[in-house]
Structure formats: structure tokens, C-alpha cells
Short mmCIF file of C-alpha atoms and ligand atoms in Angstrom, two decimals:
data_model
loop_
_atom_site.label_atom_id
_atom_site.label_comp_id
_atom_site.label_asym_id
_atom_site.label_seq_id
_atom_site.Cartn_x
_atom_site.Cartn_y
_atom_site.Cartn_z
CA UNK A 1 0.03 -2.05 -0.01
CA UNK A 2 0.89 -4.26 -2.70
CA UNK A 3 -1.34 -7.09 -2.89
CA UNK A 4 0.80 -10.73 -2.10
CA UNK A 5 -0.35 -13.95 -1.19
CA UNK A 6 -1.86 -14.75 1.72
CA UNK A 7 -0.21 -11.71 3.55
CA UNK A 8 0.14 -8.19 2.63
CA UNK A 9 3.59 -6.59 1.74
CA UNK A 10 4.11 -3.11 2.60
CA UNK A 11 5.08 -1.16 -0.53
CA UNK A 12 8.53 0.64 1.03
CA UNK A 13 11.34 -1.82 2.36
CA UNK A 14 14.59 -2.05 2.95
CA UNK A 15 17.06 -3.01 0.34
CA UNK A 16 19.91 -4.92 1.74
CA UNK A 17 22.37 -5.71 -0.99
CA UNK A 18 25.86 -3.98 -0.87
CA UNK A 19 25.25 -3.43 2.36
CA UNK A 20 28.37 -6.03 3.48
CA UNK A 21 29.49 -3.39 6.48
CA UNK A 22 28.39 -5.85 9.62
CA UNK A 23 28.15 -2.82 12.44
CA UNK A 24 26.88 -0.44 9.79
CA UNK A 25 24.02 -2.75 8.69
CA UNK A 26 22.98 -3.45 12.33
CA UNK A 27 22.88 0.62 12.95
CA UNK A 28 20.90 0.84 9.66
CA UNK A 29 18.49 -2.49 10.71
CA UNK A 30 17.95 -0.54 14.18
CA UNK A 31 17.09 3.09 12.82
CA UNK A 32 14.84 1.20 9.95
CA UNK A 33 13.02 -0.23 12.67
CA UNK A 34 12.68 2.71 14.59
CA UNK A 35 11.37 5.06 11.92
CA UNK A 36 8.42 2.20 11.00
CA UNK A 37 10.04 -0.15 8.39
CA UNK A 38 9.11 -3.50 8.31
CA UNK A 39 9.47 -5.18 5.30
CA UNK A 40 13.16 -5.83 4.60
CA UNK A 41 14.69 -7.55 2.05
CA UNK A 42 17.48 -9.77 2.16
CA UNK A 43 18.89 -12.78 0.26
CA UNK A 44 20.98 -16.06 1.08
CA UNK A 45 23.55 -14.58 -1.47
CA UNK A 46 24.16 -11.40 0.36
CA UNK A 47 26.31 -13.00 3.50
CA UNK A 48 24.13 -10.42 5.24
CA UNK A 49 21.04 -12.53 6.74
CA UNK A 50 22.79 -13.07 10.16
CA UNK A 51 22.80 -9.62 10.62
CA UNK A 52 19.37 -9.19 9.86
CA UNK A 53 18.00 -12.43 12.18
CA UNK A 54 20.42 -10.26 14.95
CA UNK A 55 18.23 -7.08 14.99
CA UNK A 56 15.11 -9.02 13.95
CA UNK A 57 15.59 -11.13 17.30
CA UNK A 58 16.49 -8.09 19.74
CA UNK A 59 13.75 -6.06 18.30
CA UNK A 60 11.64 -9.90 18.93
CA UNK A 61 13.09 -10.79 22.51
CA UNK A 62 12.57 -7.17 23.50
CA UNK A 63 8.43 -6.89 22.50
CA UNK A 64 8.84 -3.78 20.26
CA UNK A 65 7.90 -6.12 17.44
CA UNK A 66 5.83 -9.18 16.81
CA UNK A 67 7.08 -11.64 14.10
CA UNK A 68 3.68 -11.17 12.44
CA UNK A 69 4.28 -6.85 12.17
CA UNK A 70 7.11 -8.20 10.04
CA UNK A 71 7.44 -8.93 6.11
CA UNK A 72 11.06 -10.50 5.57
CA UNK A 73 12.06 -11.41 1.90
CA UNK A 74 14.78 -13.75 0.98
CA UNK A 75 16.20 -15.35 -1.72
CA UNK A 76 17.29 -19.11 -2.97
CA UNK A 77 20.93 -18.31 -4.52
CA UNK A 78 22.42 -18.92 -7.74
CA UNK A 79 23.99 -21.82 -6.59
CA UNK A 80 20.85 -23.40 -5.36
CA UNK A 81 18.73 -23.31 -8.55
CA UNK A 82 17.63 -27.22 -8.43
CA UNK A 83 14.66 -28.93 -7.25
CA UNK A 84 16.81 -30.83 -4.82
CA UNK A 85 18.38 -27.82 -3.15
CA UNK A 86 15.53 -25.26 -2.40
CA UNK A 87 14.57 -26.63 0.72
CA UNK A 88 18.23 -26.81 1.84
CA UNK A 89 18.88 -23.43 1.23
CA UNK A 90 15.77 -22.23 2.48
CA UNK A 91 16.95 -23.53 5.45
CA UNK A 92 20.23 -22.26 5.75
CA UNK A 93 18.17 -18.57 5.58
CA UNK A 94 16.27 -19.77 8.22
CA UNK A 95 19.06 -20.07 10.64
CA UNK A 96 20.86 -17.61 9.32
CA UNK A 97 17.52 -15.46 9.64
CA UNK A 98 16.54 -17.32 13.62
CA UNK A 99 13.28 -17.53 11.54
CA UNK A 100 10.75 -20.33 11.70
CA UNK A 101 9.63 -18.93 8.27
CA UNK A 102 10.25 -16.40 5.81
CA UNK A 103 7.50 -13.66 4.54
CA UNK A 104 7.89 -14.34 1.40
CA UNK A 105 11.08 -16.89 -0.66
CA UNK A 106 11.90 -15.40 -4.05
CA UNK A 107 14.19 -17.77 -7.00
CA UNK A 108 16.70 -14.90 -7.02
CA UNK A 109 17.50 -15.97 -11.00
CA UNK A 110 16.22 -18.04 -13.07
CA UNK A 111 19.63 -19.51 -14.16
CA UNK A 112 21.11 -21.34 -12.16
CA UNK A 113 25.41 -22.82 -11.64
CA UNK A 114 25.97 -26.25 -11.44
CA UNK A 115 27.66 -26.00 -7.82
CA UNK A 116 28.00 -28.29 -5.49
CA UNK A 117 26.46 -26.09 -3.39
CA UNK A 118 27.08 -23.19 -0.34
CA UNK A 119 30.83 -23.62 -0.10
CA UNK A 120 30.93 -23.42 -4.02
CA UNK A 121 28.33 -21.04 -4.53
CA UNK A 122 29.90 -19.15 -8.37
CA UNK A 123 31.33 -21.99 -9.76
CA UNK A 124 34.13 -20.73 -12.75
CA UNK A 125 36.23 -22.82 -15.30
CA UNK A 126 38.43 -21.36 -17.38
CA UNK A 127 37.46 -18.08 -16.68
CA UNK A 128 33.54 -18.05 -17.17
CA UNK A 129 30.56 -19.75 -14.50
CA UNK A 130 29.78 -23.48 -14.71
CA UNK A 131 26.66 -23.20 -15.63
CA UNK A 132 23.89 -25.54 -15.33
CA UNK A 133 22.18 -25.73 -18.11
CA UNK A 134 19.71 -28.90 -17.93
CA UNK A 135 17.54 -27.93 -14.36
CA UNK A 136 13.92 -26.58 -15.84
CA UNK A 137 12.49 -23.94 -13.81
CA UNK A 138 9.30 -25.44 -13.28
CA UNK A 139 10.73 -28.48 -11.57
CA UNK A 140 12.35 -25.42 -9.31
CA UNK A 141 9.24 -24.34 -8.66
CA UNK A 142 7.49 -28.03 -7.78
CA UNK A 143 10.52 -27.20 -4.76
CA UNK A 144 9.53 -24.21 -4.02
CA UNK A 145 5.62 -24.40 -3.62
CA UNK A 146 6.80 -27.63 -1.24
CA UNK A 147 8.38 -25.11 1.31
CA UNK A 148 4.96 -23.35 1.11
CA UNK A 149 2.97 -26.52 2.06
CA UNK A 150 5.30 -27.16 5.04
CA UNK A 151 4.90 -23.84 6.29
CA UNK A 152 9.02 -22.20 5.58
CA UNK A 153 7.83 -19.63 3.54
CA UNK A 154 4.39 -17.75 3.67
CA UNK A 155 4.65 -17.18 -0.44
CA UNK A 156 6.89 -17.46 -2.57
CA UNK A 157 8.07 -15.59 -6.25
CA UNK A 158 10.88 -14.79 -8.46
CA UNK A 159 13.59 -12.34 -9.50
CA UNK A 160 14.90 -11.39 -12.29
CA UNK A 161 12.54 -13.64 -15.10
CA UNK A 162 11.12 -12.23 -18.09
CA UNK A 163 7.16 -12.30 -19.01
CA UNK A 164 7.98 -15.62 -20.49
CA UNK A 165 9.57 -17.61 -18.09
CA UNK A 166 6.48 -15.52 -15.61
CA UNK A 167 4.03 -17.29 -18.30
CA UNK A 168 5.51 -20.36 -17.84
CA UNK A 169 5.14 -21.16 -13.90
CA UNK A 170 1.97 -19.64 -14.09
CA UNK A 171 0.68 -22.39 -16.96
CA UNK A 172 1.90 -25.16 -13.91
CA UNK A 173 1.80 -23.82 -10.84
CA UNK A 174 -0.06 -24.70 -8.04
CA UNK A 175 0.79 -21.97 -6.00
CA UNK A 176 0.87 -19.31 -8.04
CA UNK A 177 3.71 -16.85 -8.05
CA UNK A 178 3.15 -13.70 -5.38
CA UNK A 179 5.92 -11.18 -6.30
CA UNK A 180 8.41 -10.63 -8.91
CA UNK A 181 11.32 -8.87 -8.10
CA UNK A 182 13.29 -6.86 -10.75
CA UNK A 183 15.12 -4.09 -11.86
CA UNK A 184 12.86 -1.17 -11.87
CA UNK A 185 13.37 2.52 -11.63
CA UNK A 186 11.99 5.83 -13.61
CA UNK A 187 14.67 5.06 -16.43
CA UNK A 188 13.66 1.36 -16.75
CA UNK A 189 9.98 1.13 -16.44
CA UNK A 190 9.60 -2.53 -17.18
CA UNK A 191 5.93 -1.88 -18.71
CA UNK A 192 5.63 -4.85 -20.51
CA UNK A 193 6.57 -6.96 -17.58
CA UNK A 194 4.36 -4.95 -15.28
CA UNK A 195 1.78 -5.90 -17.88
CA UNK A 196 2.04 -9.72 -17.47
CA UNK A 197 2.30 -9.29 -13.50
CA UNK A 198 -1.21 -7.39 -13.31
CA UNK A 199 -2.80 -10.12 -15.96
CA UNK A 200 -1.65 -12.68 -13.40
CA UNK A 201 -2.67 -11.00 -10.10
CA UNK A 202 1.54 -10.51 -9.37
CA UNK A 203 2.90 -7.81 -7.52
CA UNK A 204 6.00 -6.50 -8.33
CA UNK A 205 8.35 -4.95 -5.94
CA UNK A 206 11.49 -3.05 -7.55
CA UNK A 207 15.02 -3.26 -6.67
CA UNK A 208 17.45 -0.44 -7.46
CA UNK A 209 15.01 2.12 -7.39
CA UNK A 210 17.34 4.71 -7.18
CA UNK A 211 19.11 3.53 -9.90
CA UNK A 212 21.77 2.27 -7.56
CA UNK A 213 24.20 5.06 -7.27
CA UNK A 214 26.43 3.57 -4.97
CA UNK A 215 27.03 0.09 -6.78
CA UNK A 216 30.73 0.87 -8.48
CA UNK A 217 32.30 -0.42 -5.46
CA UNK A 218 30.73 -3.64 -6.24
CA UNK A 219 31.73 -3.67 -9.72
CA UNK A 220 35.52 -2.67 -8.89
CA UNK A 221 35.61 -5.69 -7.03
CA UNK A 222 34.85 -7.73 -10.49
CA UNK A 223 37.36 -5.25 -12.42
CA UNK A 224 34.86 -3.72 -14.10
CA UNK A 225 33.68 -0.08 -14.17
CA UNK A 226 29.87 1.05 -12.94
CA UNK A 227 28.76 3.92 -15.30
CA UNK A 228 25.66 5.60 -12.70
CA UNK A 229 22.69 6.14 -14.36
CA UNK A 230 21.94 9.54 -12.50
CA UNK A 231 18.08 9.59 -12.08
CA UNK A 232 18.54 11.63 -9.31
CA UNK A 233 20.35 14.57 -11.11
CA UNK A 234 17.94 14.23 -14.01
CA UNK A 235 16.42 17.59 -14.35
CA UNK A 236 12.93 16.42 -14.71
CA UNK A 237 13.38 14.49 -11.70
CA UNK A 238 15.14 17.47 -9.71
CA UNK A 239 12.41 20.31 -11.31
CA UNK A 240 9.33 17.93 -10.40
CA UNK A 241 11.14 17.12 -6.62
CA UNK A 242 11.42 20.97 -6.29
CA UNK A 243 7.75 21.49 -7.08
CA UNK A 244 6.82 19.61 -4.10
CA UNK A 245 9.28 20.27 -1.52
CA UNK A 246 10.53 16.78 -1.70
CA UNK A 247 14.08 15.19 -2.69
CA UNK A 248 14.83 13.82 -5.85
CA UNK A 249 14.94 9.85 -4.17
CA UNK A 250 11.63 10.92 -2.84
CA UNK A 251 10.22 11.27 -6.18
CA UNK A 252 11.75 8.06 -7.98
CA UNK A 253 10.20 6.27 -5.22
CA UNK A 254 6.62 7.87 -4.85
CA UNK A 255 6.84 7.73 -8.98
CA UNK A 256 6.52 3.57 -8.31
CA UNK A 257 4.67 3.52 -5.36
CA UNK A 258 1.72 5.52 -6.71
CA UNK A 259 1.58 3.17 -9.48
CA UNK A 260 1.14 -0.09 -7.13
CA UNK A 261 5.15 -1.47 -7.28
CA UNK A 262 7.04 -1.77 -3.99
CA UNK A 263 10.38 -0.59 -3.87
CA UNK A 264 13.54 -1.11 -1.67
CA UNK A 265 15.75 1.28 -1.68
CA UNK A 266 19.23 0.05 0.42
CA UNK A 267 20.67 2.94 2.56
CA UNK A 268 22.78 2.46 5.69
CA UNK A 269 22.24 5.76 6.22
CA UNK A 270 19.79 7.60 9.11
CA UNK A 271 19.07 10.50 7.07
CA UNK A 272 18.59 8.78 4.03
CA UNK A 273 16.16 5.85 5.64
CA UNK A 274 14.07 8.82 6.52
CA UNK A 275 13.93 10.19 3.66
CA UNK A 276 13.01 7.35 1.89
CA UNK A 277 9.85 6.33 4.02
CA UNK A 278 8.29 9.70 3.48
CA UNK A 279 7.14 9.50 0.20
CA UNK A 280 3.26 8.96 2.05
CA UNK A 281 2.52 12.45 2.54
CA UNK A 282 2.73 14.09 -1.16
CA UNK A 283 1.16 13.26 -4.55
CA UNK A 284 2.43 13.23 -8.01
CA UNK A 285 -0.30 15.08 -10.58
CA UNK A 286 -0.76 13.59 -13.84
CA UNK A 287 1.58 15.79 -15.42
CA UNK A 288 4.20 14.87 -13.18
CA UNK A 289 3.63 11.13 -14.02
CA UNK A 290 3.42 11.91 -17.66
CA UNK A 291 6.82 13.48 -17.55
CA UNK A 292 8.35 11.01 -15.23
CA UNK A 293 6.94 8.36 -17.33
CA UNK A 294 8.57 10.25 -20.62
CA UNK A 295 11.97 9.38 -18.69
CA UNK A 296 11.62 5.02 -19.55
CA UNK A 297 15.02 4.19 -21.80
CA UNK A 298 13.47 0.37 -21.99
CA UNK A 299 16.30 -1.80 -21.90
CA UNK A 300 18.67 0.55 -22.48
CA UNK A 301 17.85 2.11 -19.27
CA UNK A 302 18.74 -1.55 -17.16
CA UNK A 303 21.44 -1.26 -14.72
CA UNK A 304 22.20 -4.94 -14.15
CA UNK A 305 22.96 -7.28 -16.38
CA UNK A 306 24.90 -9.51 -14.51
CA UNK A 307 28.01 -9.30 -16.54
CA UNK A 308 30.21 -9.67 -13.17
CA UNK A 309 29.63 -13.47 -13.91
CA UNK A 310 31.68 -14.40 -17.27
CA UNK A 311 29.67 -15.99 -19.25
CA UNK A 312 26.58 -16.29 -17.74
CA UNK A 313 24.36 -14.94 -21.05
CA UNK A 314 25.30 -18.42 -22.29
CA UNK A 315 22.72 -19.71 -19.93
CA UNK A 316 19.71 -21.00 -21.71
CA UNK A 317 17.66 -19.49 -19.28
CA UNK A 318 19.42 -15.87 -19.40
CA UNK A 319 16.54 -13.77 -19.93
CA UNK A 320 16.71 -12.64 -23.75
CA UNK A 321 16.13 -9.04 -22.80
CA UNK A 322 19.09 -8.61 -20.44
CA UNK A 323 21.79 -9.61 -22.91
P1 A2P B 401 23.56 5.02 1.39
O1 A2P B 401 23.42 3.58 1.80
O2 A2P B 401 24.87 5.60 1.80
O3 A2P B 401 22.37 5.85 1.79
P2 A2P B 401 19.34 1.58 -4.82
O4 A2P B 401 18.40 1.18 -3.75
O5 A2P B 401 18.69 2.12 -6.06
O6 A2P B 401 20.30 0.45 -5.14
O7 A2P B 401 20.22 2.76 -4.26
C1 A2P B 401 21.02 2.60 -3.12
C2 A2P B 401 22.14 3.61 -3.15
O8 A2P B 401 21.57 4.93 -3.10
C3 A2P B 401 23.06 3.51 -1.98
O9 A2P B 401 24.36 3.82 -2.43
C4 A2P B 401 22.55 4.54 -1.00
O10 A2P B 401 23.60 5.06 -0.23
C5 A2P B 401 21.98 5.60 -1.91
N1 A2P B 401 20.78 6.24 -1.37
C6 A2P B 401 19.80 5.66 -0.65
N2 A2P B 401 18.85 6.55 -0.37
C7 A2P B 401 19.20 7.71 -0.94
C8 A2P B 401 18.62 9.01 -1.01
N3 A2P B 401 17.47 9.26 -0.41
N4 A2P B 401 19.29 9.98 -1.69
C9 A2P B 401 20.47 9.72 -2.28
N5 A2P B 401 21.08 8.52 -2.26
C10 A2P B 401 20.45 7.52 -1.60
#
């Protein structure tokens, strides 16, 4: 278990991103469920958190579940990065969600559009975002440790900040950060930022841990082309999953879990879910984690750089190691 504040995330979850396929995500909520999951991971952003607040409330109405066996994670938008709009959006989850409070509320980015909010939510003129350049991310933060205090969110963290911006709402915050979320996977390692986490006492939970092999869809839709990474046909990958009886996935996963990160890898798939909660009942020796570790690119190795929103690296808050 990674450690959060005040209550404990489990280190596997479901990813929800990309997964935009109503009936398939319910199926895929339902089997999660089933096969133990409880932490799942969702985000205003996704257009997915009715479906979630669906199977959360059958599982709910139904007593297979108590709200407290659960550990739901969502996020305040792009559109929403101002003091003035956390608690809106945070409520807007929350119904989407038919939660009284989320597990834990993360500031998806730390740059945020000047929008005039959920019907706008990626402002673009003349072809690149509006951005908003003047909000401060501590004064986001004053917002967000407010939700805490009234109870919305149990904790709260970020997404997608780099060990400065970290360093910053540390220095002022009240409520310190619980969780970052960020790219994280056996090609991208994210050491140094892993580095400022532990100083701080701040888990970190990884999203594409699987390097996201499914996300050229999702890039299409942008007219731009996904080149996958391929951890999962990487031969040191496949030779040390063959050692130990397990899948490739298996391994990228248990690489980060044995090392303290959570990870959620999305899959709408039965099979798949399985195989991605089973990464328990094995160990990786040192040798394994030497090699596996041998594998980090550094930032040559991140996937997402968020360059399906023109313009964006013009943000002043664009982290300087994602451009
Ligand atoms: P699917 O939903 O059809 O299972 P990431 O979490 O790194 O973004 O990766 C998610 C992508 O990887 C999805 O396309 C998902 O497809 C696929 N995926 C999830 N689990 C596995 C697995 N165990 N083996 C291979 N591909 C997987």
C-alpha cells in the first residue's frame, strides 16, 4: 500500500482514460469489482465519471461494497485551474460520481485555459488553447485544501507537475500534497521526481504504466500519429516475464509496485484486468530490477506531452521537462 493521507491507497487501480465506450466501461467497472479492485481512477475530463458513480452505486445499493472498501480518484480539469472554480468542479464529479466525497482530488495539470468553464472546457483561438497564464498554482491549491476542510475530498494531490512546482506547494501548504500522479513506466522512470516525492512523504501513483499501447486512437482524433513505445515487446521485459511464468504487463507493473508507486493500468478487458491484479504472488530479484531499471530513456522515454493541445508549451507553467 502506498502510503496517502489520512487513508490508504491500494497500489493497483484502475485506469480509466480512453476508456469512452459507455457499455464497455460498465462491463469492465463490474469484472474490476469482481476480481478485488477498488481503487479506480477517473477524472472530470474523461466524460466517463457517470459511468463509474453507475457501477459504484449498484455495487453500493446492492451491499457487495461499502463506500469506505473504496479509493476513488478524480481530477479538477484543465478548464478549472482557478481558485474560484475547484470547488465547482469538484462538485460536478460529485454528481457525476453520486459521491458525497471523493478518495482522493488530484489538479490534473498544473496549467490551466482561461475557459469560461464546463461547456468551454479547451478553449482555442486561432488555432492554439487560450491559455491562462496569470492563475498561480498555490492560490489553486488555497482551493483545493478548502474542499478538504469541508469534507469533498479525503486528500488531495497533483498530476503532471515537476519537482519544482512539487517544491513549491509544499513551501505553503497547509495540507500537504498526498499523491502525485504522472507518467511513469519502465522506460520513463521519473527518478528524480520520485526523489522529491519520498523527501516530502508523497506517494506517487503512475499512469500509463504500460506505456499506453492502445492510445493512437486518441491521437488520430487530434490528426496526429501515436508512435508506441513497446515495453511490452522489449526483450528484457519479455526474457525477465518468461523467467517467472508471468506476462510481460505483469512485469512493468510488479517492476513499480515493488518499488512503492501505484499504478493504473486502463483495460476494458476481463482477461487483461486479471492479469493485471496478479502481480502479488511473484518477486522480481535484484538482477531483474537492475536490468529493468537499465531500461529508463529519462525524458526521452515520456509518452505524453500534451501536444494534442496547440500551443500549450507556451504556458508559463508547462513543466520545463515535458517540452
Ligand atoms: P485493453 O483495454 O483492450 O485491455 P496504459 O494503462 O499504460 O495506458 O495501457 C492501457 C492499454 O494497454 C490499453 O490499450 C489496454 O487495452 C492495454 N492493456 C491493458 N492491460 C494489458 C495487458 N495486461 N497486456 C497487454 N495490453 C494491456
Amino acid at each position: 500500500m502506498a502510503s496517502t493521507n489520512p487513508k490508504t491507497m491500494p497500489l493497483i487501480g484502475l485506469g480509466t482514460w480512453l476508456s469512452d465506450n459507455e457499455e464497455e466501461l460498465d462491463r469492465a467497472l463490474e469484472t474490476a469489482l469482481e476480481l478485488g479492485y477498488r481503487h479506480i481512477d477517473t477524472a472530470w475530463i474523461y466524460k466517463n465519471e457517470k459511468v463509474v458513480g453507475r457501477v459504484v452505486k449498484r455495487w453500493l445499493d446492492s451491499g457487495r461494497i461499502t463506500r469506505k472498501e473504496l479509493f476513488i480518484v478524480t481530477k479538477l480539469p484543465i478548464c478549472g485551474i482557478h481558485p474560484e472554480k475547484v470547488a465547482h468542479f469538484l462538485n460536478l464529479s460529485l454528481q457525476n460520481l453520486g459521491l458525497d466525497y471523493v478518495d482522493l482530488y488530484l489538479i490534473h495539470v498544473p496549467f490551466g485555459l482561461d475557459s469560461s468553464g464546463e461547456n468551454d472546457p479547451i478553449p482555442i483561438s486561432n488555432g492554439k488553447v487560450v491559455i491562462d497564464s496569470r492563475t498561480k498554482l498555490e492560490a489553486v491549491w488555497a482551493s483545493m485544501e478548502a474542499v478538504v476542510r469541508n469534507g469533498k475530498a479525503a486528500s488531495i494531490g497533483l498530476s503532471n507537475c515537476d519537482s519544482s512546482q512539487i517544491e513549491r506547494i509544499v513551501r505553503v501548504a497547509k495540507v500537504p500534497p498526498a499523491c502525485l500522479q504522472v507518467e511513469g513506466h519502465v522506460y520513463f522512470q521519473q527518478k528524480e521526481l520520485r526523489a522529491t516525492c519520498a523527501r516530502h512523504g508523497i506517494s506517487v501513483c503512475a499512469y500509463s504504466p504500460l506505456g499506453s499501447p492502445g492510445r493512437g486512437d486518441f491521437y488520430q482524433n487530434f490528426g496526429r500519429t501515436f508512435k508506441p513505445l513497446g515495453l511490452l515487446s522489449d526483450s528484457t521485459v519479455v526474457r525477465i516475464a518468461k523467467k517467472h511464468g508471468k506476462s510481460p504487463a505483469q512485469v512493468c507493473l510488479r517492476f513499480l509496485v515493488q518499488q512503492g508507486i501505484a499504478v493504473i493500468p486502463k483495460s476494458v478487458n476481463a482477461q487483461r484486468l486479471k492479469e493485471n491484479l496478479q502481480i502479488l504472488d511473484f518477486e522480481l530479484d535484484s538482477q531483474d530490477m537492475k536490468d529493468l531499471e537499465g531500461l529508463d530513456k529519462g525524458a526521452s522515454g515520456r509518452s505524453l506531452k500534451f501536444d494534442f493541445l496547440p500551443g500549450i508549451e507556451d504556458h508559463p507553467a508547462f513543466p520545463k521537462d515535458m517540452k
